[in-house]
XYZ file of N, CA and C in Angstrom:
663
model
N 3.549 14.853 8.203
C 3.138 15.635 7.054
C 1.799 15.102 6.570
N 0.864 16.005 6.256
C -0.469 15.624 5.805
C -0.680 16.141 4.376
N -1.059 15.235 3.471
C -1.328 15.607 2.088
C -2.761 16.128 2.003
N -2.919 17.383 1.571
C -4.238 18.006 1.468
C -4.745 17.957 0.027
N -6.048 18.162 -0.126
C -6.617 18.211 -1.461
C -6.723 16.869 -2.136
N -6.650 15.785 -1.353
C -6.638 14.455 -1.958
C -7.936 14.135 -2.677
N -9.072 14.704 -2.221
C -10.356 14.349 -2.810
C -10.607 15.044 -4.147
N -9.784 16.010 -4.525
C -10.027 16.771 -5.750
C -9.339 16.196 -6.970
N -8.592 15.130 -6.817
C -7.833 14.561 -7.926
C -7.433 13.136 -7.539
N -7.069 12.374 -8.567
C -6.813 12.739 -9.960
C -8.032 12.573 -10.863
N -8.153 13.499 -11.808
C -9.134 13.405 -12.883
C -8.456 12.815 -14.118
N -9.273 12.288 -15.032
C -8.715 11.753 -16.260
C -7.833 12.765 -16.967
N -6.626 12.361 -17.350
C -5.679 13.251 -18.007
C -4.712 13.936 -17.070
N -4.959 13.893 -15.742
C -4.045 14.525 -14.787
C -2.707 13.779 -14.755
N -1.660 14.531 -14.465
C -0.328 13.966 -14.255
C 0.165 14.483 -12.909
N 0.057 13.661 -11.900
C 0.440 14.060 -10.551
C 1.720 13.333 -10.132
N 2.542 14.020 -9.341
C 3.775 13.414 -8.845
C 4.055 13.944 -7.445
N 4.616 13.075 -6.621
C 4.972 13.437 -5.252
C 6.351 12.859 -4.965
N 7.285 13.731 -4.570
C 8.646 13.311 -4.243
C 8.892 13.533 -2.758
N 9.353 12.499 -2.075
C 9.611 12.581 -0.637
C 11.008 12.047 -0.363
N 11.801 12.832 0.369
C 13.127 12.403 0.803
C 13.218 12.526 2.316
N 13.580 11.438 2.967
C 13.795 11.427 4.410
C 15.302 11.315 4.620
N 15.902 12.388 5.113
C 17.357 12.425 5.235
C 17.848 11.548 6.400
N 19.158 11.383 6.450
C 19.797 10.522 7.451
C 19.326 10.850 8.862
N 18.885 9.804 9.572
C 18.449 9.848 10.976
C 17.170 10.664 11.200
N 16.531 11.072 10.132
C 15.244 11.769 10.282
C 14.115 10.749 10.410
N 12.961 11.250 10.869
C 11.769 10.406 11.024
C 10.569 11.196 10.513
N 9.817 10.573 9.598
C 8.701 11.275 8.952
C 7.487 10.364 8.876
N 6.316 10.935 9.198
C 5.046 10.239 9.011
C 4.218 11.029 8.002
N 3.744 10.338 6.979
C 2.933 10.961 5.926
C 1.527 10.393 6.002
N 0.540 11.289 6.132
C -0.865 10.904 6.128
C -1.582 11.741 5.067
N -2.890 11.552 4.950
C -3.682 12.397 4.057
C -4.931 12.853 4.785
N -5.452 14.009 4.391
C -6.620 14.569 5.062
C -7.895 13.813 4.726
N -7.904 13.117 3.595
C -9.101 12.393 3.157
C -8.669 11.355 2.136
N -9.623 10.527 1.729
C -9.344 9.544 0.689
C -8.993 10.239 -0.623
N -8.159 9.598 -1.427
C -7.885 10.046 -2.787
C -8.910 9.393 -3.703
N -9.588 10.192 -4.535
C -10.668 9.677 -5.378
C -10.290 9.846 -6.840
N -10.157 8.731 -7.534
C -9.911 8.758 -8.974
C -11.241 8.947 -9.689
N -11.334 10.006 -10.491
C -12.590 10.390 -11.148
C -12.424 10.464 -12.664
N -13.526 10.279 -13.364
C -13.536 10.494 -14.809
C -13.330 11.982 -15.079
N -12.527 12.299 -16.049
C -12.245 13.691 -16.363
C -12.837 14.122 -17.687
N -12.466 15.309 -18.155
C -12.989 15.823 -19.429
C -12.393 15.121 -20.633
N -11.388 14.293 -20.422
C -10.744 13.555 -21.512
C -10.750 12.076 -21.164
N -10.659 11.235 -22.177
C -10.598 9.792 -21.941
C -9.187 9.324 -21.608
N -8.218 10.237 -21.606
C -6.842 9.859 -21.284
C -6.758 9.418 -19.825
N -5.909 8.449 -19.516
C -5.762 8.019 -18.126
C -5.054 9.075 -17.285
N -5.320 9.043 -16.007
C -4.551 9.853 -15.054
C -3.367 9.035 -14.551
N -2.307 9.722 -14.166
C -1.158 9.060 -13.568
C -0.821 9.737 -12.248
N -0.362 8.922 -11.316
C 0.030 9.430 -9.991
C 1.305 8.692 -9.615
N 2.427 9.402 -9.655
C 3.737 8.805 -9.425
C 4.308 9.311 -8.109
N 4.640 8.382 -7.224
C 5.201 8.709 -5.925
C 6.627 8.160 -5.868
N 7.584 9.029 -5.581
C 8.988 8.634 -5.477
C 9.470 8.940 -4.059
N 10.026 7.925 -3.426
C 10.406 8.017 -2.018
C 11.857 7.583 -1.859
N 12.625 8.370 -1.083
C 13.996 8.012 -0.731
C 14.139 8.146 0.787
N 14.696 7.095 1.417
C 14.860 7.074 2.867
C 16.334 6.799 3.169
N 16.979 7.726 3.903
C 18.409 7.647 4.155
C 18.775 6.709 5.292
N 20.062 6.618 5.555
C 20.581 5.733 6.608
C 20.003 6.101 7.968
N 19.566 5.066 8.705
C 19.022 5.216 10.064
C 17.801 6.149 10.097
N 17.176 6.361 8.955
C 15.965 7.182 8.884
C 14.739 6.267 8.867
N 13.570 6.860 9.195
C 12.323 6.101 9.276
C 11.212 6.839 8.548
N 10.445 6.100 7.740
C 9.271 6.662 7.082
C 8.053 5.817 7.404
N 6.981 6.492 7.866
C 5.667 5.876 8.026
C 4.772 6.465 6.935
N 4.372 5.641 5.983
C 3.498 6.078 4.887
C 2.105 5.537 5.185
N 1.186 6.418 5.626
C -0.109 5.981 6.149
C -1.262 6.847 5.627
N -1.436 6.942 4.320
C -2.531 7.755 3.783
C -3.875 7.043 3.896
N -4.949 7.785 3.668
C -6.272 7.186 3.555
C -6.370 6.432 2.225
N -7.365 5.560 2.078
C -7.426 4.726 0.868
C -7.650 5.525 -0.416
N -7.329 4.884 -1.510
C -7.631 5.377 -2.848
C -8.951 4.761 -3.303
N -9.860 5.579 -3.823
C -11.153 5.089 -4.304
C -11.182 5.194 -5.833
N -11.417 4.071 -6.482
C -11.537 4.027 -7.932
C -13.015 4.080 -8.300
N -13.447 5.164 -8.958
C -14.868 5.356 -9.263
C -15.177 4.948 -10.706
N -16.454 4.809 -10.983
C -16.927 4.374 -12.307
C -16.330 5.232 -13.432
N -15.847 4.561 -14.463
C -15.333 5.179 -15.699
C -14.017 5.936 -15.517
N -13.406 5.875 -14.344
C -12.095 6.501 -14.166
C -10.998 5.535 -14.607
N -9.846 6.099 -14.965
C -8.669 5.296 -15.288
C -7.462 5.946 -14.618
N -6.793 5.180 -13.776
C -5.646 5.712 -13.040
C -4.532 4.680 -13.043
N -3.329 5.154 -13.372
C -2.124 4.342 -13.268
C -1.258 4.957 -12.166
N -1.077 4.197 -11.083
C -0.343 4.696 -9.917
C 0.943 3.904 -9.747
N 2.046 4.610 -9.531
C 3.325 3.942 -9.311
C 3.992 4.475 -8.047
N 4.652 3.570 -7.349
C 5.486 3.922 -6.206
C 6.891 3.390 -6.474
N 7.873 4.266 -6.348
C 9.274 3.869 -6.455
C 9.959 4.257 -5.155
N 10.450 3.258 -4.432
C 10.996 3.479 -3.093
C 12.453 3.027 -3.072
N 13.343 3.932 -2.670
C 14.765 3.614 -2.521
C 15.141 3.756 -1.050
N 15.569 2.645 -0.457
C 15.896 2.598 0.967
C 17.392 2.405 1.169
N 17.947 3.134 2.129
C 19.306 2.857 2.567
C 19.311 1.550 3.364
N 20.456 0.876 3.482
C 20.492 -0.426 4.148
C 20.030 -0.400 5.599
N 20.177 0.728 6.291
C 19.808 0.794 7.712
C 18.509 1.555 7.953
N 17.773 1.852 6.914
C 16.525 2.608 7.070
C 15.389 1.693 7.513
N 14.278 2.336 7.931
C 13.067 1.618 8.329
C 11.890 2.181 7.535
N 10.978 1.287 7.153
C 9.800 1.695 6.378
C 8.576 0.938 6.871
N 7.505 1.695 7.108
C 6.173 1.118 7.309
C 5.280 1.784 6.278
N 4.790 1.007 5.328
C 4.032 1.554 4.201
C 2.700 0.824 4.097
N 1.613 1.564 4.314
C 0.277 0.983 4.215
C -0.462 1.634 3.051
N -1.009 0.799 2.165
C -1.762 1.276 1.023
C -3.076 0.517 0.947
N -4.166 1.233 0.660
C -5.467 0.592 0.514
C -6.213 1.143 -0.688
N -7.003 0.288 -1.319
C -7.819 0.694 -2.453
C -9.260 0.223 -2.241
N -10.207 1.101 -2.533
C -11.627 0.756 -2.529
C -12.093 0.785 -3.975
N -12.613 -0.335 -4.444
C -12.958 -0.484 -5.847
C -14.436 -0.197 -6.054
N -14.737 1.045 -6.396
C -16.102 1.493 -6.605
C -16.725 2.055 -5.346
N -17.517 3.108 -5.511
C -18.303 3.612 -4.400
C -19.535 2.729 -4.226
N -20.357 3.048 -3.253
C -21.512 2.208 -2.954
C -22.419 2.053 -4.179
N -22.677 0.819 -4.566
C -23.603 0.541 -5.654
C -23.073 0.790 -7.045
N -21.751 1.013 -7.209
C -21.211 1.241 -8.542
C -19.969 0.388 -8.753
N -19.663 0.039 -10.006
C -18.423 -0.689 -10.290
C -17.237 0.263 -10.263
N -16.028 -0.269 -10.146
C -14.853 0.604 -10.174
C -14.493 1.015 -11.585
N -13.606 1.964 -11.674
C -12.974 2.260 -12.952
C -11.843 1.275 -13.183
N -10.881 1.679 -13.998
C -9.710 0.841 -14.262
C -8.541 1.404 -13.458
N -7.968 0.567 -12.604
C -6.884 0.990 -11.716
C -5.717 0.026 -11.845
N -4.533 0.567 -12.091
C -3.322 -0.239 -12.030
C -2.368 0.385 -11.018
N -1.684 -0.460 -10.278
C -0.702 0.014 -9.304
C 0.581 -0.779 -9.480
N 1.692 -0.104 -9.293
C 2.992 -0.781 -9.319
C 3.832 -0.258 -8.177
N 4.393 -1.178 -7.404
C 5.244 -0.836 -6.271
C 6.611 -1.460 -6.492
N 7.623 -0.604 -6.617
C 9.006 -1.048 -6.809
C 9.829 -0.553 -5.631
N 10.485 -1.478 -4.938
C 11.262 -1.133 -3.741
C 12.684 -1.661 -3.908
N 13.641 -0.766 -3.672
C 15.056 -1.155 -3.663
C 15.657 -0.814 -2.300
N 16.536 -1.688 -1.844
C 17.217 -1.455 -0.569
C 18.715 -1.600 -0.798
N 19.438 -0.531 -0.498
C 20.861 -0.557 -0.783
C 21.151 -0.736 -2.261
N 20.229 -0.254 -3.119
C 20.408 -0.367 -4.552
C 19.959 -1.681 -5.148
N 19.535 -2.642 -4.320
C 19.118 -3.958 -4.805
C 17.601 -4.086 -4.718
N 16.954 -4.618 -5.746
C 15.489 -4.755 -5.710
C 15.050 -5.804 -4.690
N 14.027 -5.455 -3.891
C 13.455 -6.423 -2.961
C 11.983 -6.692 -3.251
N 11.343 -5.824 -4.045
C 9.938 -6.029 -4.395
C 9.616 -5.259 -5.670
N 8.918 -5.927 -6.583
C 8.393 -5.261 -7.789
C 7.034 -5.904 -8.058
N 5.986 -5.224 -7.635
C 4.638 -5.794 -7.632
C 3.706 -4.954 -8.490
N 2.928 -5.621 -9.325
C 1.997 -4.935 -10.217
C 0.612 -5.531 -10.050
N -0.405 -4.667 -9.862
C -1.796 -5.102 -9.722
C -2.674 -4.325 -10.692
N -3.744 -4.961 -11.151
C -4.705 -4.300 -12.050
C -6.112 -4.712 -11.656
N -7.022 -3.723 -11.586
C -8.406 -3.949 -11.180
C -9.347 -3.231 -12.142
N -10.566 -3.773 -12.255
C -11.555 -3.166 -13.131
C -11.294 -3.496 -14.589
N -12.320 -3.353 -15.421
C -12.141 -3.626 -16.842
C -11.095 -2.697 -17.441
N -10.201 -3.216 -18.307
C -10.202 -4.529 -18.954
C -9.328 -5.569 -18.275
N -8.938 -5.408 -17.030
C -8.103 -6.394 -16.354
C -8.861 -7.723 -16.256
N -8.264 -8.841 -16.664
C -8.977 -10.117 -16.644
C -9.072 -10.695 -15.235
N -10.234 -11.219 -14.891
C -10.459 -12.019 -13.672
C -10.149 -11.281 -12.380
N -10.160 -9.937 -12.406
C -9.800 -9.207 -11.199
C -10.809 -9.421 -10.077
N -12.074 -9.702 -10.417
C -13.092 -9.933 -9.401
C -13.461 -11.407 -9.290
N -12.608 -12.273 -9.793
C -12.818 -13.711 -9.675
C -12.379 -14.222 -8.318
N -12.659 -15.501 -8.008
C -12.340 -16.052 -6.692
C -10.849 -16.106 -6.383
N -10.001 -16.076 -7.408
C -8.558 -16.125 -7.169
C -7.968 -14.763 -6.827
N -8.765 -13.688 -7.011
C -8.250 -12.339 -6.727
C -9.092 -11.699 -5.618
N -10.151 -10.983 -5.965
C -10.949 -10.293 -4.950
C -12.229 -11.017 -4.580
N -12.775 -11.806 -5.499
C -14.067 -12.422 -5.216
C -15.136 -11.347 -5.051
N -15.861 -11.425 -3.953
C -16.937 -10.449 -3.702
C -16.458 -9.226 -2.927
N -15.198 -9.171 -2.581
C -14.697 -8.059 -1.779
C -14.476 -6.808 -2.636
N -14.553 -5.652 -1.982
C -14.382 -4.369 -2.671
C -13.159 -3.588 -2.185
N -12.538 -4.035 -1.112
C -11.370 -3.332 -0.564
C -10.163 -4.259 -0.584
N -9.044 -3.721 -0.963
C -7.808 -4.485 -0.978
C -6.659 -3.566 -0.586
N -5.588 -4.140 -0.102
C -4.463 -3.309 0.298
C -3.314 -4.137 0.801
N -2.267 -3.441 1.216
C -1.075 -4.135 1.676
C -0.336 -3.286 2.698
N 0.498 -3.988 3.437
C 1.355 -3.369 4.442
C 2.764 -3.881 4.208
N 3.687 -2.980 3.933
C 5.079 -3.347 3.707
C 5.914 -2.873 4.891
N 6.694 -3.790 5.437
C 7.550 -3.489 6.586
C 8.985 -3.836 6.232
N 9.869 -2.873 6.396
C 11.305 -3.105 6.252
C 11.952 -2.537 7.503
N 12.609 -3.418 8.271
C 13.103 -2.994 9.579
C 14.285 -3.880 9.982
N 15.429 -3.290 10.344
C 16.570 -4.101 10.780
C 16.274 -4.980 11.989
N 15.191 -4.700 12.721
C 14.866 -5.511 13.896
C 14.454 -6.930 13.507
N 14.020 -7.127 12.267
C 13.620 -8.464 11.836
C 14.865 -9.268 11.461
N 15.615 -9.683 12.482
C 16.881 -10.370 12.234
C 16.733 -11.880 12.164
N 15.566 -12.412 12.520
C 15.331 -13.854 12.470
C 14.263 -14.160 11.427
N 14.378 -15.293 10.727
C 13.359 -15.644 9.723
C 11.965 -15.741 10.349
N 10.963 -15.286 9.621
C 9.588 -15.371 10.096
C 8.775 -16.253 9.160
N 7.800 -16.947 9.716
C 6.943 -17.800 8.921
C 5.747 -17.016 8.394
N 5.201 -17.500 7.288
C 3.987 -16.886 6.754
C 2.817 -17.167 7.685
N 1.864 -16.255 7.688
C 0.720 -16.378 8.584
C -0.533 -15.876 7.881
N -1.633 -16.643 7.992
C -2.929 -16.229 7.477
C -3.719 -15.597 8.609
N -4.305 -14.427 8.352
C -5.039 -13.674 9.358
C -6.492 -13.551 8.920
N -7.409 -13.936 9.800
C -8.836 -13.883 9.488
C -9.419 -15.266 9.333
N -10.413 -15.609 10.157
C -11.003 -16.948 10.146
C -12.179 -17.079 9.194
N -12.842 -15.976 8.867
C -14.053 -16.011 8.049
C -13.779 -15.338 6.712
N -13.707 -16.104 5.606
C -13.421 -15.479 4.308
C -14.417 -14.383 3.928
N -15.660 -14.487 4.392
C -16.650 -13.456 4.069
C -16.309 -12.120 4.705
N -15.553 -12.138 5.806
C -15.150 -10.915 6.490
C -13.777 -10.420 6.045
N -13.177 -11.136 5.106
C -11.862 -10.756 4.621
C -10.754 -11.536 5.283
N -9.595 -11.507 4.680
C -8.438 -12.170 5.267
C -7.169 -11.522 4.726
N -6.072 -11.794 5.420
C -4.772 -11.256 5.039
C -3.726 -12.353 5.137
N -2.644 -12.178 4.414
C -1.499 -13.084 4.489
C -0.264 -12.243 4.765
N 0.431 -12.578 5.839
C 1.693 -11.921 6.194
C 2.821 -12.872 5.836
N 3.748 -12.409 5.020
C 4.806 -13.303 4.546
C 6.127 -12.547 4.426
N 7.246 -13.230 4.675
C 8.540 -12.570 4.477
C 8.883 -12.479 3.002
N 9.599 -11.418 2.633
C 10.142 -11.313 1.291
C 11.461 -12.085 1.219
N 11.943 -12.278 -0.003
C 13.207 -12.986 -0.162
C 14.356 -12.204 0.473
N 14.257 -10.881 0.449
C 15.273 -10.056 1.093
C 15.129 -10.147 2.613
N 16.220 -10.149 3.358
C 16.112 -10.191 4.816
C 15.513 -8.905 5.372
N 14.879 -9.034 6.542
C 14.359 -7.886 7.289
C 13.225 -7.161 6.559
N 12.479 -7.893 5.740
C 11.369 -7.298 4.995
C 10.178 -8.246 5.003
N 8.993 -7.701 5.323
C 7.749 -8.460 5.360
C 6.684 -7.707 4.581
N 5.728 -8.471 4.033
C 4.591 -7.839 3.364
C 3.314 -8.564 3.753
N 2.275 -7.786 4.025
C 0.938 -8.324 4.278
C 0.028 -7.842 3.167
N -0.720 -8.756 2.577
C -1.696 -8.434 1.541
C -3.068 -8.858 2.037
N -4.075 -7.994 1.859
C -5.396 -8.271 2.431
C -6.501 -7.900 1.460
N -7.641 -8.604 1.595
C -8.883 -8.247 0.910
C -9.993 -8.266 1.946
N -10.994 -7.378 1.772
C -12.071 -7.262 2.759
C -13.279 -6.593 2.111
N -14.440 -6.710 2.754
C -15.637 -6.049 2.197
C -15.572 -4.529 2.266
N -14.948 -3.966 3.312
C -14.946 -2.517 3.528
C -13.547 -2.036 3.898
N -13.269 -0.731 3.731
C -11.981 -0.191 4.156
C -11.721 -0.368 5.656
N -12.765 -0.271 6.481
C -12.577 -0.434 7.926
C -12.110 -1.851 8.254
N -12.716 -2.850 7.632
C -12.293 -4.224 7.864
C -10.892 -4.471 7.307
N -10.581 -3.835 6.190
C -9.232 -3.931 5.635
C -8.215 -3.374 6.620
N -8.504 -2.215 7.205
C -7.594 -1.598 8.171
C -7.376 -2.519 9.378
N -8.438 -3.148 9.857
C -8.308 -4.065 11.001
C -7.375 -5.225 10.663
N -7.514 -5.781 9.469
C -6.654 -6.899 9.076
C -5.184 -6.472 8.991
N -4.930 -5.313 8.411
C -3.552 -4.850 8.293
C -2.973 -4.470 9.653
N -3.805 -3.934 10.549
C -3.342 -3.658 11.908
C -2.968 -4.955 12.625
N -3.749 -6.010 12.402
C -3.431 -7.303 13.004
C -2.116 -7.846 12.448
N -1.901 -7.680 11.151
C -0.644 -8.123 10.549
C 0.545 -7.378 11.153
N 0.380 -6.080 11.392
C 1.444 -5.294 12.012
C 1.754 -5.808 13.410
N 0.721 -6.114 14.179
C 0.926 -6.628 15.532
C 1.648 -7.972 15.499
N 1.266 -8.852 14.591
C 1.931 -10.151 14.481
C 3.396 -9.989 14.098
N 3.681 -9.041 13.217
C 5.054 -8.857 12.751
C 5.992 -8.480 13.890
N 5.477 -7.730 14.860
C 6.318 -7.263 15.967
C 6.054 -8.032 17.260
N 5.577 -9.266 17.158
C 5.203 -9.979 18.372
C 6.384 -10.608 19.101
N 7.554 -10.747 18.443
C 8.709 -11.303 19.153
C 9.194 -10.303 20.191
N 9.783 -10.772 21.319
C 10.198 -9.850 22.393
C 11.138 -8.754 21.909
N 12.148 -9.120 21.106
C 13.082 -8.085 20.660
C 12.401 -7.096 19.725
N 11.553 -7.611 18.828
C 10.864 -6.723 17.894
C 9.952 -5.758 18.627
N 9.325 -6.205 19.710
C 8.465 -5.324 20.486
C 9.252 -4.176 21.086
N 10.444 -4.478 21.602
C 11.264 -3.438 22.229
C 11.800 -2.479 21.177
N 12.382 -3.034 20.093
C 12.975 -2.182 19.071
C 11.921 -1.397 18.307
N 10.742 -2.007 18.090
C 9.704 -1.342 17.326
C 9.124 -0.134 18.025
N 9.314 -0.011 19.350
C 8.800 1.128 20.098
C 9.762 2.303 20.109
N 10.960 2.102 19.590
C 11.951 3.184 19.642
C 11.713 4.216 18.544
């Protein structure tokens, strides 16, 4: 499924929502035709974009849209609420570009809440751009303009995995792949100068996650 019209919204004051249900044993890939661009609107009110996802037993969802771009003077609050059945699989990639070329970003907040079998496995909140404190400091983005994450939930991850740092040159960006407290769940978080470099880092994290022999076989099914 491809989401169209992504470049036309959200504008300030917009209230957008997307509901996706993947039924038992179904398989769905969601992409977008272009980047989503958060823009200043005719009102100073913030825009909201709420995505609600449900994935049934033995079902699979690949969430692979183009990045979100936060432009000057825009304000967007984005939330993802994901409910997974215990035997479902999820590959979720999200990226944000903070400001277009030569401009600062607007104010962007994101929240990702994931439950599996009714139990929370991740509740993550990020904020970028003014008035968020220290968002461009060395402990967060530094000089980078692109950030994103890759969330993997897959029954094939039956053995504990160690955390891994990806990327040798901090100026070119880096990623960290780490297991969540819940079993069979991994998350990679990355920062980079450009969306293309961000995508490369997250692709590398995906390859590392499935590098065990069993994961390679099961991940191809």
